[in-house]
Amino acid sequence: CGHNLGTYIITQNHAEKIADFPGTWAVKKIEGHPNLLMQGNYFGISILENQNGKWQLRNVVDGFNISSRFFELVSNDKLVVNHEQNGVYVLQLDDNYIRVVSEEVEPADGFGSSMFKFKGDLFLSSSSGVMKFDYEKLQFATDSTLTKALFVKNDTITSIIISEADKLWGFTNRNIVSLSQGKFDNEPYVTRIPVPSLFRRTLGVTGFECVLKLENEKYLIGSSTGYLTLDMGKLKKANTNIYINSITVSDLKSQSHEVDFLSKTTFLNKENNFQILFSTPNFNQFSETEYQYQLIGIYDHWSDWSRQSNVTFSNLPHGDYTFKVRSRIGNILSENEGTYSFSIDKPWYLS
């Protein structure tokens, strides 16, 4: 188990420190060397060795002192290390993993980078997209399939990507994103699970999110306040409708009255201030309801999405208008649009 203070072995409820080299990011097996483990640490790479059934720190790899949160052996003596600010290092190690023989570095492209293995391949993800490692050229190249699937306009991945058996996990500002391969082809299947902004903030520091599989379609997600479980088998598409609840009209003297919007469609010129209330029933506490509207005749473009369920139009000029409103719960757009058409008369001096 990696820890800020070093490396521990956890046995039931007992923790035994086996290495003092600080800041262990990850511990990985070395193929062909069952008695060795490789560690990524705050200050480079280190090796654990099992002697007489007891694990202990054997050595710190000489010649490389860069923080190594993401690392992967791509051959017996080639190690790839990703560092968010510096870029990707390809290190050649000596046969005994004592020192770095040579080093090449590719500058960082984008921010928020992470490196992961999925279906036997090595990938690098950042704000610029997803890249796949070429084992012959020893470099990364853009993977258009995963980039297109995971990096959607206005809802792009903001965290590291977590690899888990048959799924990839990522986090956006609005969603938890799950990607798996299609059952009948190699096209990725993406599920976006909406989360409220308040809940998203409890998932911890961006880039340090955690998802673990429990069983079947159940997953454990870590948060700053504990843990929660996600059951992918119970995700349902919500049936959503939006309703216009009330319309209140007022004049310059602020004399207001609620109107019967099912029948009242024409107003005096002085009745040109409108407050419209609308809503969509939402019984899912983990999904936010947002609204978007337009007033054709003066504001023909849809507004930005907002959680505010009312809008006020003040001092509208005479003319014909159609108000439209729609909603979304999470990523599900309402099945209908609320509409109301009305007219404001010309002032008497233009009649």
XYZ file of C-alpha atoms in Angstrom:
351
model
C 0.000 0.000 0.000
C 1.427 3.381 -1.033
C 1.447 6.263 1.442
C 2.964 9.700 1.889
C 5.352 8.218 4.478
C 6.434 5.234 2.387
C 5.170 1.740 1.595
C 3.169 -0.552 3.873
C 1.912 -4.122 3.875
C -1.637 -4.331 5.217
C -2.514 -7.571 7.008
C -6.082 -7.544 8.292
C -6.083 -4.504 10.614
C -2.300 -4.184 10.928
C -0.037 -1.943 8.808
C 3.685 -2.728 8.575
C 6.038 -0.221 6.959
C 8.474 -1.924 4.579
C 10.035 1.122 2.876
C 10.829 4.636 4.096
C 11.363 6.162 0.643
C 8.652 8.875 0.842
C 5.554 9.307 -1.254
C 4.719 5.972 -2.869
C 2.345 6.576 -5.784
C 2.052 2.984 -7.023
C 3.627 -0.470 -6.733
C 3.815 -2.810 -9.750
C 5.064 -6.288 -10.580
C 8.113 -6.781 -12.804
C 7.521 -9.532 -15.349
C 10.036 -12.348 -14.994
C 11.123 -11.193 -11.531
C 8.601 -12.527 -8.991
C 10.799 -11.423 -6.089
C 10.920 -7.774 -7.247
C 8.406 -4.922 -7.284
C 8.803 -1.485 -8.851
C 7.587 1.636 -7.081
C 6.818 5.111 -8.319
C 7.687 7.710 -5.681
C 7.735 11.463 -5.170
C 11.442 11.492 -6.015
C 11.797 8.822 -8.681
C 11.683 5.036 -8.998
C 12.605 2.437 -6.389
C 12.755 -1.361 -6.173
C 11.356 -3.646 -3.477
C 12.806 -7.124 -3.007
C 11.411 -10.183 -1.269
C 14.099 -11.834 0.828
C 13.164 -14.924 2.820
C 9.473 -14.052 2.565
C 9.924 -10.480 3.719
C 9.560 -7.426 1.444
C 12.021 -4.576 1.879
C 13.459 -1.641 -0.042
C 16.368 -2.858 -2.183
C 17.406 0.331 -3.965
C 16.398 3.689 -5.379
C 17.011 3.759 -9.140
C 19.948 6.096 -9.695
C 19.831 8.867 -12.306
C 16.138 9.826 -12.167
C 14.531 11.868 -9.386
C 11.287 13.042 -11.050
C 7.953 12.325 -9.345
C 6.673 9.096 -10.930
C 2.954 8.764 -10.329
C 2.304 7.139 -13.716
C 4.881 4.622 -14.952
C 4.916 1.435 -17.006
C 7.585 -1.058 -18.072
C 7.150 -1.511 -21.831
C 10.024 -4.022 -22.131
C 12.575 -5.640 -19.832
C 14.700 -2.488 -19.735
C 12.445 0.314 -21.040
C 10.364 2.333 -18.590
C 7.836 5.019 -19.572
C 7.101 7.690 -16.949
C 4.505 10.431 -17.364
C 4.902 13.747 -15.527
C 2.152 16.342 -15.961
C 4.419 19.378 -16.289
C 7.578 17.862 -17.793
C 6.084 15.388 -20.263
C 6.751 11.726 -21.063
C 10.101 10.134 -20.215
C 11.365 6.953 -21.883
C 14.083 5.538 -19.637
C 16.472 2.708 -20.429
C 17.444 0.854 -17.271
C 20.348 -1.470 -16.629
C 19.608 -5.200 -16.309
C 19.400 -5.084 -12.517
C 17.213 -1.957 -12.243
C 19.944 -0.115 -10.378
C 20.367 2.967 -12.567
C 19.105 4.819 -15.646
C 21.347 4.228 -18.668
C 19.681 6.745 -21.014
C 16.744 9.138 -21.025
C 14.502 10.691 -23.672
C 11.685 13.127 -22.948
C 8.708 14.291 -25.000
C 7.347 17.675 -23.765
C 3.904 17.719 -22.168
C 0.899 18.315 -24.432
C -2.070 19.713 -22.523
C -2.706 19.451 -18.797
C -4.301 16.998 -16.364
C -2.422 14.070 -17.901
C -2.552 10.441 -16.801
C -1.242 7.162 -18.182
C -3.145 3.877 -18.094
C -3.319 0.405 -19.619
C -6.520 -0.834 -21.241
C -7.071 -4.080 -23.129
C -3.314 -4.658 -23.258
C -2.428 -1.249 -24.717
C -0.803 1.750 -23.051
C -2.533 5.131 -23.301
C -1.814 8.710 -22.319
C -4.667 11.110 -21.601
C -4.616 14.886 -21.157
C -6.793 17.893 -21.948
C -5.635 17.475 -25.563
C -7.171 14.001 -25.908
C -6.054 10.371 -25.737
C -2.857 8.958 -27.252
C -1.808 5.325 -27.736
C 1.746 4.056 -27.227
C 3.640 2.620 -30.201
C 5.917 -0.066 -28.774
C 8.165 -0.075 -31.850
C 8.654 3.690 -32.112
C 8.585 4.107 -28.311
C 6.284 7.114 -28.537
C 2.625 8.094 -28.236
C 0.322 8.968 -31.148
C -3.268 10.279 -31.127
C -6.008 7.683 -30.686
C -8.937 9.237 -32.526
C -11.481 6.622 -31.374
C -11.043 7.164 -27.635
C -10.559 10.905 -28.038
C -13.857 11.224 -29.917
C -15.694 9.050 -27.392
C -14.416 10.690 -24.197
C -13.794 14.310 -25.114
C -17.181 15.810 -25.943
C -17.639 19.542 -26.516
C -18.860 21.351 -23.384
C -18.451 18.182 -21.288
C -14.815 17.159 -21.586
C -12.838 14.995 -19.185
C -11.247 17.117 -16.445
C -9.685 14.322 -14.383
C -7.310 11.440 -14.835
C -8.715 8.398 -16.623
C -8.998 5.299 -14.447
C -8.592 1.881 -16.059
C -10.534 -0.993 -14.546
C -10.656 -4.465 -16.188
C -13.244 -3.902 -18.919
C -14.058 -0.209 -18.367
C -12.494 3.228 -18.403
C -13.685 5.898 -15.979
C -13.369 9.646 -16.195
C -14.929 12.689 -14.579
C -16.232 15.887 -16.124
C -17.694 18.895 -14.328
C -21.186 17.428 -14.773
C -20.808 13.679 -15.232
C -19.099 10.463 -14.276
C -18.141 8.882 -17.600
C -17.869 5.129 -18.184
C -16.483 3.608 -21.395
C -16.529 -0.048 -22.417
C -16.142 -1.881 -25.711
C -19.260 -2.711 -27.698
C -20.500 -6.299 -27.480
C -20.574 -6.883 -31.222
C -17.833 -4.582 -32.491
C -14.865 -2.598 -31.270
C -16.724 0.704 -31.120
C -16.656 2.115 -27.579
C -19.897 2.387 -25.633
C -20.041 5.472 -23.406
C -22.358 6.054 -20.450
C -22.559 9.518 -18.896
C -23.915 9.522 -15.364
C -24.982 13.021 -14.283
C -23.965 14.272 -10.846
C -24.948 17.534 -9.102
C -22.220 20.161 -8.892
C -22.278 20.033 -5.073
C -21.783 16.269 -5.124
C -19.060 16.567 -7.773
C -17.047 18.728 -5.383
C -17.110 15.966 -2.743
C -15.261 13.597 -5.081
C -12.011 15.169 -3.958
C -9.221 17.040 -5.669
C -9.471 16.901 -9.460
C -7.114 14.241 -10.731
C -7.311 12.115 -7.581
C -10.735 10.508 -8.054
C -11.091 6.793 -7.331
C -13.366 4.071 -8.761
C -13.172 0.388 -7.743
C -15.277 -2.537 -8.922
C -17.100 -4.449 -6.178
C -19.104 -7.059 -8.083
C -21.118 -7.384 -11.273
C -22.241 -3.834 -12.102
C -21.566 -2.368 -8.655
C -18.713 0.100 -8.135
C -17.224 1.922 -5.168
C -16.471 5.637 -5.617
C -14.330 7.478 -3.110
C -15.232 10.957 -1.908
C -13.875 13.492 0.555
C -16.657 12.511 2.974
C -16.380 8.724 2.650
C -17.540 6.305 -0.026
C -20.624 5.682 -2.127
C -21.741 2.840 -4.362
C -22.866 3.051 -7.973
C -25.028 0.300 -9.484
C -24.799 0.563 -13.271
C -27.567 -2.020 -13.597
C -30.090 0.340 -12.026
C -29.475 3.353 -14.229
C -32.752 4.393 -15.803
C -33.712 6.979 -18.340
C -36.011 9.511 -16.732
C -39.320 10.431 -18.363
C -39.296 14.212 -18.185
C -41.871 16.820 -19.054
C -41.747 20.552 -18.482
C -44.699 22.656 -17.390
C -45.406 26.383 -17.406
C -46.852 26.938 -13.938
C -47.829 30.595 -13.956
C -47.468 33.874 -15.824
C -47.687 37.206 -14.031
C -48.031 40.486 -15.943
C -47.398 43.975 -14.577
C -47.316 47.557 -15.844
C -44.981 50.469 -15.121
C -46.775 51.111 -11.825
C -45.965 47.548 -10.770
C -49.613 46.639 -10.670
C -49.458 42.932 -11.352
C -51.922 40.139 -11.925
C -51.677 36.496 -12.837
C -53.096 35.668 -16.240
C -54.888 32.639 -17.595
C -52.225 31.749 -20.113
C -54.445 29.102 -21.680
C -56.761 31.803 -23.024
C -55.218 35.238 -22.494
C -52.908 36.045 -25.405
C -53.256 39.796 -26.066
C -52.120 42.564 -23.719
C -52.313 46.331 -23.534
C -49.146 48.204 -24.389
C -48.568 49.105 -20.738
C -48.816 45.431 -19.740
C -45.317 44.670 -20.913
C -43.546 43.098 -17.929
C -43.784 39.315 -17.673
C -42.655 36.853 -15.016
C -42.933 33.212 -16.068
C -42.577 30.264 -13.689
C -41.937 26.719 -14.949
C -40.843 23.349 -13.581
C -39.969 19.725 -14.287
C -40.620 17.083 -11.603
C -37.362 15.411 -10.557
C -37.315 12.531 -8.079
C -33.606 11.735 -8.405
C -31.589 13.462 -5.676
C -28.332 12.930 -7.584
C -29.465 14.636 -10.797
C -29.858 18.381 -11.221
C -32.667 19.970 -13.201
C -31.655 22.789 -15.531
C -33.719 25.039 -17.785
C -33.235 26.861 -21.066
C -35.581 29.342 -22.724
C -36.017 31.696 -25.655
C -38.469 34.493 -26.456
C -38.955 34.442 -30.193
C -39.538 37.967 -31.393
C -36.742 39.528 -29.358
C -34.438 36.799 -27.953
C -34.403 34.202 -30.697
C -31.471 32.145 -29.387
C -31.685 29.658 -26.547
C -30.360 30.949 -23.229
C -27.561 29.244 -21.313
C -28.624 26.348 -19.117
C -29.562 27.443 -15.593
C -31.096 25.898 -12.475
C -33.363 28.941 -12.106
C -36.978 27.948 -12.769
C -38.327 31.398 -13.604
C -37.564 34.287 -15.914
C -38.605 37.937 -16.079
C -38.927 40.037 -19.228
C -39.189 43.773 -18.560
C -40.480 46.625 -20.714
C -41.090 44.537 -23.819
C -41.867 46.557 -26.972
C -45.107 45.974 -28.837
C -45.183 42.980 -31.133
C -45.812 39.257 -31.350
C -43.889 36.805 -29.156
C -43.555 33.090 -28.535
C -41.956 31.932 -25.296
C -40.359 28.485 -25.298
C -38.770 26.619 -22.403
C -37.225 23.184 -22.071
C -35.388 21.311 -19.335
C -32.878 18.571 -18.780
C -32.326 16.264 -15.840
C -28.706 15.292 -15.923
C -28.167 14.587 -19.613
C -31.810 13.794 -20.472
C -33.621 16.506 -22.415
C -37.305 17.048 -21.631
C -39.709 15.217 -23.902
C -41.611 18.414 -24.632
C -41.203 22.187 -24.745
C -43.426 24.551 -22.821
C -44.746 27.254 -25.171
C -46.838 30.400 -24.838
C -47.603 32.841 -27.642
C -48.848 36.364 -26.945
C -49.060 39.859 -28.389
C -48.529 43.333 -26.940
C -50.592 46.095 -28.540
C -49.065 49.190 -30.084
C -49.221 52.385 -27.998
C -52.226 54.585 -28.725
C -50.158 57.157 -30.587
C -49.082 54.533 -33.159
C -52.559 53.151 -33.700
